Structures are given as C-alpha cells and as structure tokens.
C-alpha cells in the first residue's frame, strides 16, 4: 500500500535556515535583487527550494531575512494595495508610520539605509528591491500611462516623511500626532494617485 508523503517542513538539516540566509545575503550583494533567484539560493545552500518558501514565503521575505529586517516593506505595501483604493493614501501613510514608530522594525530599516549609503553593492540591491517591489507594484495597481511616474512621486513624498520625521527629527513633523500627519499628507498622495488625465484606480 502506497503511503502519502508527509506534508510540513521540507528536510534540509538543523542549520538549513542559517545556510539559506548566508547564501541569500551573498547572492543579493553579488548579483543584486533582480538577478537573485530562490532556486539559485537553494542550490548554494544545498537545500530543497521548498524549504525557502517554508521559512520565508517569498523572495521578498527572503530579502527581509537576509538583510535582518523585522518586516518586508514590499509585503506591507502589497497588503495596502489589496484594500480599498479610496483609502490607499491614508493606509500607505499609516503603514509607514506604524513601521517606523516601532523601535525594532524602524531601527532595522534605518540600519539598512545607513549601511547602504556606505556599501555600493547593498545600495544597488536595496534600490532594485524598492523599484521592483514598491514602485513597480504600486504602478501596476494604480494603472495609467504615467503610472510609474506617479508611483515614483508617491514614494518621494513618503520617503520625505521618513527622512524628516525619523532621520532628521524635524519639528513639527517629528512631534506631530500620527493621525494629524495622515490628514495633512493624504490629500497630496490622492492628488498624485488620481491625477487628472490618468486612469483612476479601480475604474
């Protein structure tokens, strides 16, 4: 009688996760985010590719793990994009504030940004990650012939928020209540996302 294969964690050894993270970090830094594949990382770590999916879920999750991030920004954005288009500006800002206001999550992202400024290979990898997992996915969601430009403008606004509030600590932004920031910035993001002459989201 044939027995069903057991489902659950694929085999790879007790140190498999550490080998995956080491191989992933090496690949991301040597080849960049776009050229790194989960299959190639699995081969370098000598594990079944399914084990990477088991531990990290996706390439985004693998990147977050390899770069010691507490959360994947791309996965956060993906959840926002699945929500109500009319609430997207508010939810984008709230998500950013929630992450960066958290000492652990915000601290890990701040460290990566600082390190990237001193490491050209890391900077290239992080830039490719942002362009593919944030800019491109946002552009695909909002649509329109100038979607990539508008998505880039949205990131410019949100990165400006991060820099002024968390890097420079500029007042009044640094001391402002989170919901007040949402109220002030959401109309600007909405104007970019729903710019006249572009395809309206959800339409």
PDB file of C-alpha atoms in Angstrom:
ATOM      1  CA  UNK A   1       0.000   0.000   0.000  1.00  0.00           C
ATOM      2  CA  UNK A   2       1.427   3.389  -1.014  1.00  0.00           C
ATOM      3  CA  UNK A   3       1.768   5.819   1.847  1.00  0.00           C
ATOM      4  CA  UNK A   4       1.037   9.518   1.399  1.00  0.00           C
ATOM      5  CA  UNK A   5       4.026  11.781   1.570  1.00  0.00           C
ATOM      6  CA  UNK A   6       4.046  13.770   4.764  1.00  0.00           C
ATOM      7  CA  UNK A   7       3.342  17.439   4.477  1.00  0.00           C
ATOM      8  CA  UNK A   8       5.142  20.044   6.513  1.00  0.00           C
ATOM      9  CA  UNK A   9       8.660  21.312   6.793  1.00  0.00           C
ATOM     10  CA  UNK A  10      10.929  20.064   3.973  1.00  0.00           C
ATOM     11  CA  UNK A  11      14.173  18.452   5.061  1.00  0.00           C
ATOM     12  CA  UNK A  12      17.405  20.402   4.980  1.00  0.00           C
ATOM     13  CA  UNK A  13      19.326  19.876   8.192  1.00  0.00           C
ATOM     14  CA  UNK A  14      19.294  21.646  11.533  1.00  0.00           C
ATOM     15  CA  UNK A  15      21.361  24.544  10.195  1.00  0.00           C
ATOM     16  CA  UNK A  16      19.447  24.870   6.928  1.00  0.00           C
ATOM     17  CA  UNK A  17      17.887  28.238   7.741  1.00  0.00           C
ATOM     18  CA  UNK A  18      21.262  29.763   8.596  1.00  0.00           C
ATOM     19  CA  UNK A  19      22.741  28.379   5.349  1.00  0.00           C
ATOM     20  CA  UNK A  20      19.853  29.849   3.381  1.00  0.00           C
ATOM     21  CA  UNK A  21      20.296  33.283   4.949  1.00  0.00           C
ATOM     22  CA  UNK A  22      24.047  33.243   4.332  1.00  0.00           C
ATOM     23  CA  UNK A  23      23.628  32.149   0.711  1.00  0.00           C
ATOM     24  CA  UNK A  24      20.868  34.702   0.139  1.00  0.00           C
ATOM     25  CA  UNK A  25      22.865  37.593   1.548  1.00  0.00           C
ATOM     26  CA  UNK A  26      25.848  36.649  -0.610  1.00  0.00           C
ATOM     27  CA  UNK A  27      23.704  36.368  -3.736  1.00  0.00           C
ATOM     28  CA  UNK A  28      21.833  39.625  -3.149  1.00  0.00           C
ATOM     29  CA  UNK A  29      25.067  41.554  -2.653  1.00  0.00           C
ATOM     30  CA  UNK A  30      26.922  39.922  -5.542  1.00  0.00           C
ATOM     31  CA  UNK A  31      24.144  39.779  -8.121  1.00  0.00           C
ATOM     32  CA  UNK A  32      21.568  42.290  -6.937  1.00  0.00           C
ATOM     33  CA  UNK A  33      17.932  41.775  -6.053  1.00  0.00           C
ATOM     34  CA  UNK A  34      16.606  41.247  -9.567  1.00  0.00           C
ATOM     35  CA  UNK A  35      19.134  38.588 -10.607  1.00  0.00           C
ATOM     36  CA  UNK A  36      18.894  36.585  -7.389  1.00  0.00           C
ATOM     37  CA  UNK A  37      16.506  33.633  -7.569  1.00  0.00           C
ATOM     38  CA  UNK A  38      15.197  31.430  -4.812  1.00  0.00           C
ATOM     39  CA  UNK A  39      16.283  28.360  -6.775  1.00  0.00           C
ATOM     40  CA  UNK A  40      19.875  29.623  -7.029  1.00  0.00           C
ATOM     41  CA  UNK A  41      19.932  30.414  -3.311  1.00  0.00           C
ATOM     42  CA  UNK A  42      18.605  26.928  -2.562  1.00  0.00           C
ATOM     43  CA  UNK A  43      21.360  25.385  -4.663  1.00  0.00           C
ATOM     44  CA  UNK A  44      24.044  27.449  -2.924  1.00  0.00           C
ATOM     45  CA  UNK A  45      22.649  26.499   0.479  1.00  0.00           C
ATOM     46  CA  UNK A  46      22.233  22.837  -0.588  1.00  0.00           C
ATOM     47  CA  UNK A  47      18.556  22.707   0.370  1.00  0.00           C
ATOM     48  CA  UNK A  48      15.266  21.966  -1.329  1.00  0.00           C
ATOM     49  CA  UNK A  49      13.784  25.211  -2.791  1.00  0.00           C
ATOM     50  CA  UNK A  50      10.583  24.361  -0.942  1.00  0.00           C
ATOM     51  CA  UNK A  51      12.420  24.925   2.329  1.00  0.00           C
ATOM     52  CA  UNK A  52      12.979  28.588   1.415  1.00  0.00           C
ATOM     53  CA  UNK A  53       9.267  29.003   0.797  1.00  0.00           C
ATOM     54  CA  UNK A  54       8.575  27.241   4.079  1.00  0.00           C
ATOM     55  CA  UNK A  55      10.776  29.609   6.094  1.00  0.00           C
ATOM     56  CA  UNK A  56      10.400  32.879   4.180  1.00  0.00           C
ATOM     57  CA  UNK A  57       7.348  32.574   1.958  1.00  0.00           C
ATOM     58  CA  UNK A  58       8.639  34.556  -0.994  1.00  0.00           C
ATOM     59  CA  UNK A  59      11.652  36.358  -2.412  1.00  0.00           C
ATOM     60  CA  UNK A  60      10.572  39.467  -0.512  1.00  0.00           C
ATOM     61  CA  UNK A  61      10.537  37.527   2.728  1.00  0.00           C
ATOM     62  CA  UNK A  62      13.930  36.038   1.920  1.00  0.00           C
ATOM     63  CA  UNK A  63      15.333  39.515   1.306  1.00  0.00           C
ATOM     64  CA  UNK A  64      13.954  40.753   4.617  1.00  0.00           C
ATOM     65  CA  UNK A  65      15.514  37.789   6.406  1.00  0.00           C
ATOM     66  CA  UNK A  66      18.878  38.121   4.683  1.00  0.00           C
ATOM     67  CA  UNK A  67      19.023  41.832   5.467  1.00  0.00           C
ATOM     68  CA  UNK A  68      17.900  41.301   9.084  1.00  0.00           C
ATOM     69  CA  UNK A  69      14.739  43.345   8.633  1.00  0.00           C
ATOM     70  CA  UNK A  70      11.925  42.742  11.038  1.00  0.00           C
ATOM     71  CA  UNK A  71       9.393  43.175   8.230  1.00  0.00           C
ATOM     72  CA  UNK A  72       9.313  43.310   4.442  1.00  0.00           C
ATOM     73  CA  UNK A  73       8.203  46.764   3.222  1.00  0.00           C
ATOM     74  CA  UNK A  74       7.058  45.195  -0.031  1.00  0.00           C
ATOM     75  CA  UNK A  75       4.726  42.804   1.765  1.00  0.00           C
ATOM     76  CA  UNK A  76       3.267  45.679   3.767  1.00  0.00           C
ATOM     77  CA  UNK A  77       2.624  47.634   0.570  1.00  0.00           C
ATOM     78  CA  UNK A  78       1.063  44.556  -1.019  1.00  0.00           C
ATOM     79  CA  UNK A  79      -1.487  44.357   1.793  1.00  0.00           C
ATOM     80  CA  UNK A  80      -2.329  48.042   1.367  1.00  0.00           C
ATOM     81  CA  UNK A  81      -2.790  47.594  -2.385  1.00  0.00           C
ATOM     82  CA  UNK A  82      -5.292  44.804  -1.759  1.00  0.00           C
ATOM     83  CA  UNK A  83      -7.523  47.167   0.216  1.00  0.00           C
ATOM     84  CA  UNK A  84      -9.998  49.879  -0.705  1.00  0.00           C
ATOM     85  CA  UNK A  85      -8.456  52.129  -3.409  1.00  0.00           C
ATOM     86  CA  UNK A  86     -10.171  55.179  -1.933  1.00  0.00           C
ATOM     87  CA  UNK A  87      -8.363  54.600   1.374  1.00  0.00           C
ATOM     88  CA  UNK A  88      -4.985  53.855  -0.185  1.00  0.00           C
ATOM     89  CA  UNK A  89      -3.367  57.249   0.573  1.00  0.00           C
ATOM     90  CA  UNK A  90      -4.337  57.067   4.240  1.00  0.00           C
ATOM     91  CA  UNK A  91      -3.337  53.421   4.597  1.00  0.00           C
ATOM     92  CA  UNK A  92       0.036  53.975   2.933  1.00  0.00           C
ATOM     93  CA  UNK A  93       0.902  56.722   5.381  1.00  0.00           C
ATOM     94  CA  UNK A  94      -0.426  54.815   8.388  1.00  0.00           C
ATOM     95  CA  UNK A  95       1.595  51.737   7.428  1.00  0.00           C
ATOM     96  CA  UNK A  96       4.781  53.759   7.132  1.00  0.00           C
ATOM     97  CA  UNK A  97       4.211  55.466  10.472  1.00  0.00           C
ATOM     98  CA  UNK A  98       3.374  52.180  12.191  1.00  0.00           C
ATOM     99  CA  UNK A  99       6.569  50.529  10.966  1.00  0.00           C
ATOM    100  CA  UNK A 100       8.919  53.425  11.665  1.00  0.00           C
ATOM    101  CA  UNK A 101       7.371  54.264  15.031  1.00  0.00           C
ATOM    102  CA  UNK A 102       8.189  50.712  16.146  1.00  0.00           C
ATOM    103  CA  UNK A 103      11.726  50.793  17.655  1.00  0.00           C
ATOM    104  CA  UNK A 104      12.648  47.314  16.381  1.00  0.00           C
ATOM    105  CA  UNK A 105      11.134  47.489  12.908  1.00  0.00           C
ATOM    106  CA  UNK A 106      12.066  51.100  12.263  1.00  0.00           C
ATOM    107  CA  UNK A 107      15.514  50.550  13.720  1.00  0.00           C
ATOM    108  CA  UNK A 108      16.272  47.638  11.391  1.00  0.00           C
ATOM    109  CA  UNK A 109      15.196  49.659   8.352  1.00  0.00           C
ATOM    110  CA  UNK A 110      17.189  52.687   9.468  1.00  0.00           C
ATOM    111  CA  UNK A 111      20.275  50.498   9.894  1.00  0.00           C
ATOM    112  CA  UNK A 112      19.874  49.072   6.397  1.00  0.00           C
ATOM    113  CA  UNK A 113      19.560  52.557   4.907  1.00  0.00           C
ATOM    114  CA  UNK A 114      22.668  53.723   6.796  1.00  0.00           C
ATOM    115  CA  UNK A 115      24.666  50.701   5.672  1.00  0.00           C
ATOM    116  CA  UNK A 116      23.509  51.107   2.075  1.00  0.00           C
ATOM    117  CA  UNK A 117      24.895  54.641   1.992  1.00  0.00           C
ATOM    118  CA  UNK A 118      28.367  53.200   2.658  1.00  0.00           C
ATOM    119  CA  UNK A 119      28.129  49.993   0.612  1.00  0.00           C
ATOM    120  CA  UNK A 120      27.585  50.334  -3.178  1.00  0.00           C
ATOM    121  CA  UNK A 121      26.571  46.671  -3.567  1.00  0.00           C
ATOM    122  CA  UNK A 122      23.972  46.938  -0.818  1.00  0.00           C
ATOM    123  CA  UNK A 123      22.733  50.250  -2.207  1.00  0.00           C
ATOM    124  CA  UNK A 124      22.209  48.691  -5.648  1.00  0.00           C
ATOM    125  CA  UNK A 125      20.368  45.735  -4.155  1.00  0.00           C
ATOM    126  CA  UNK A 126      18.140  47.917  -1.983  1.00  0.00           C
ATOM    127  CA  UNK A 127      17.399  50.248  -4.904  1.00  0.00           C
ATOM    128  CA  UNK A 128      16.397  47.292  -7.095  1.00  0.00           C
ATOM    129  CA  UNK A 129      14.195  45.979  -4.287  1.00  0.00           C
ATOM    130  CA  UNK A 130      12.409  49.320  -3.912  1.00  0.00           C
ATOM    131  CA  UNK A 131      11.960  49.755  -7.664  1.00  0.00           C
ATOM    132  CA  UNK A 132      10.590  46.242  -8.184  1.00  0.00           C
ATOM    133  CA  UNK A 133       8.613  45.532  -5.032  1.00  0.00           C
ATOM    134  CA  UNK A 134       7.368  49.033  -4.215  1.00  0.00           C
ATOM    135  CA  UNK A 135       7.405  51.323  -7.263  1.00  0.00           C
ATOM    136  CA  UNK A 136       6.511  48.719  -9.899  1.00  0.00           C
ATOM    137  CA  UNK A 137       3.780  47.062  -7.815  1.00  0.00           C
ATOM    138  CA  UNK A 138       2.212  50.406  -6.935  1.00  0.00           C
ATOM    139  CA  UNK A 139       2.341  51.479 -10.596  1.00  0.00           C
ATOM    140  CA  UNK A 140       0.678  48.242 -11.682  1.00  0.00           C
ATOM    141  CA  UNK A 141      -2.087  48.766  -9.147  1.00  0.00           C
ATOM    142  CA  UNK A 142      -2.921  52.379  -9.983  1.00  0.00           C
ATOM    143  CA  UNK A 143      -2.654  51.987 -13.775  1.00  0.00           C
ATOM    144  CA  UNK A 144      -2.429  54.659 -16.440  1.00  0.00           C
ATOM    145  CA  UNK A 145       0.208  55.583 -18.999  1.00  0.00           C
ATOM    146  CA  UNK A 146       2.172  57.579 -16.422  1.00  0.00           C
ATOM    147  CA  UNK A 147       1.654  55.140 -13.553  1.00  0.00           C
ATOM    148  CA  UNK A 148       5.375  54.589 -12.941  1.00  0.00           C
ATOM    149  CA  UNK A 149       5.993  58.324 -12.655  1.00  0.00           C
ATOM    150  CA  UNK A 150       3.086  58.762 -10.252  1.00  0.00           C
ATOM    151  CA  UNK A 151       4.212  55.776  -8.189  1.00  0.00           C
ATOM    152  CA  UNK A 152       7.679  57.333  -8.005  1.00  0.00           C
ATOM    153  CA  UNK A 153       6.140  60.605  -6.858  1.00  0.00           C
ATOM    154  CA  UNK A 154       4.238  58.790  -4.099  1.00  0.00           C
ATOM    155  CA  UNK A 155       7.483  57.240  -2.871  1.00  0.00           C
ATOM    156  CA  UNK A 156       9.164  60.638  -2.994  1.00  0.00           C
ATOM    157  CA  UNK A 157       6.520  62.057  -0.661  1.00  0.00           C
ATOM    158  CA  UNK A 158       6.653  59.102   1.729  1.00  0.00           C
ATOM    159  CA  UNK A 159      10.453  58.977   1.764  1.00  0.00           C
ATOM    160  CA  UNK A 160      10.431  62.686   2.545  1.00  0.00           C
ATOM    161  CA  UNK A 161       8.203  61.926   5.516  1.00  0.00           C
ATOM    162  CA  UNK A 162      10.591  59.225   6.733  1.00  0.00           C
ATOM    163  CA  UNK A 163      13.653  61.450   6.318  1.00  0.00           C
ATOM    164  CA  UNK A 164      12.165  64.490   8.043  1.00  0.00           C
ATOM    165  CA  UNK A 165      10.438  62.647  10.920  1.00  0.00           C
ATOM    166  CA  UNK A 166      12.836  59.798  11.656  1.00  0.00           C
ATOM    167  CA  UNK A 167      16.243  60.738  10.255  1.00  0.00           C
ATOM    168  CA  UNK A 168      16.483  64.477  10.888  1.00  0.00           C
ATOM    169  CA  UNK A 169      13.821  64.635  13.593  1.00  0.00           C
ATOM    170  CA  UNK A 170      12.480  67.889  12.209  1.00  0.00           C
ATOM    171  CA  UNK A 171       9.681  69.607  14.120  1.00  0.00           C
ATOM    172  CA  UNK A 172       6.782  69.940  13.887  1.00  0.00           C
ATOM    173  CA  UNK A 173       6.706  66.684  11.863  1.00  0.00           C
ATOM    174  CA  UNK A 174       8.750  64.703  14.388  1.00  0.00           C
ATOM    175  CA  UNK A 175       6.454  65.623  17.266  1.00  0.00           C
ATOM    176  CA  UNK A 176       3.195  65.516  15.347  1.00  0.00           C
ATOM    177  CA  UNK A 177       0.452  63.002  16.089  1.00  0.00           C
ATOM    178  CA  UNK A 178       0.350  60.210  13.520  1.00  0.00           C
ATOM    179  CA  UNK A 179      -3.250  60.832  12.515  1.00  0.00           C
ATOM    180  CA  UNK A 180      -2.528  64.517  12.011  1.00  0.00           C
ATOM    181  CA  UNK A 181       0.223  63.553   9.563  1.00  0.00           C
ATOM    182  CA  UNK A 182      -2.242  61.305   7.749  1.00  0.00           C
ATOM    183  CA  UNK A 183      -4.714  64.191   7.491  1.00  0.00           C
ATOM    184  CA  UNK A 184      -2.083  66.534   6.087  1.00  0.00           C
ATOM    185  CA  UNK A 185      -0.373  64.216   3.594  1.00  0.00           C
ATOM    186  CA  UNK A 186      -3.207  62.001   2.345  1.00  0.00           C
ATOM    187  CA  UNK A 187      -4.665  64.702   0.053  1.00  0.00           C
ATOM    188  CA  UNK A 188      -1.263  65.148  -1.618  1.00  0.00           C
ATOM    189  CA  UNK A 189      -0.925  61.419  -2.255  1.00  0.00           C
ATOM    190  CA  UNK A 190      -4.510  61.219  -3.502  1.00  0.00           C
ATOM    191  CA  UNK A 191      -3.840  64.048  -5.951  1.00  0.00           C
ATOM    192  CA  UNK A 192      -0.869  62.138  -7.377  1.00  0.00           C
ATOM    193  CA  UNK A 193      -2.616  58.759  -7.447  1.00  0.00           C
ATOM    194  CA  UNK A 194      -5.752  60.136  -9.080  1.00  0.00           C
ATOM    195  CA  UNK A 195      -4.146  62.804 -11.230  1.00  0.00           C
ATOM    196  CA  UNK A 196      -6.418  64.188 -13.934  1.00  0.00           C
ATOM    197  CA  UNK A 197      -5.708  62.572 -17.288  1.00  0.00           C
ATOM    198  CA  UNK A 198      -4.629  59.277 -15.725  1.00  0.00           C
ATOM    199  CA  UNK A 199      -6.651  56.122 -15.276  1.00  0.00           C
ATOM    200  CA  UNK A 200      -8.388  56.256 -11.914  1.00  0.00           C
ATOM    201  CA  UNK A 201      -7.711  53.322  -9.615  1.00  0.00           C
ATOM    202  CA  UNK A 202     -10.454  50.783  -9.537  1.00  0.00           C
ATOM    203  CA  UNK A 203     -12.106  52.366 -12.568  1.00  0.00           C
TER     204      UNK A 203
END
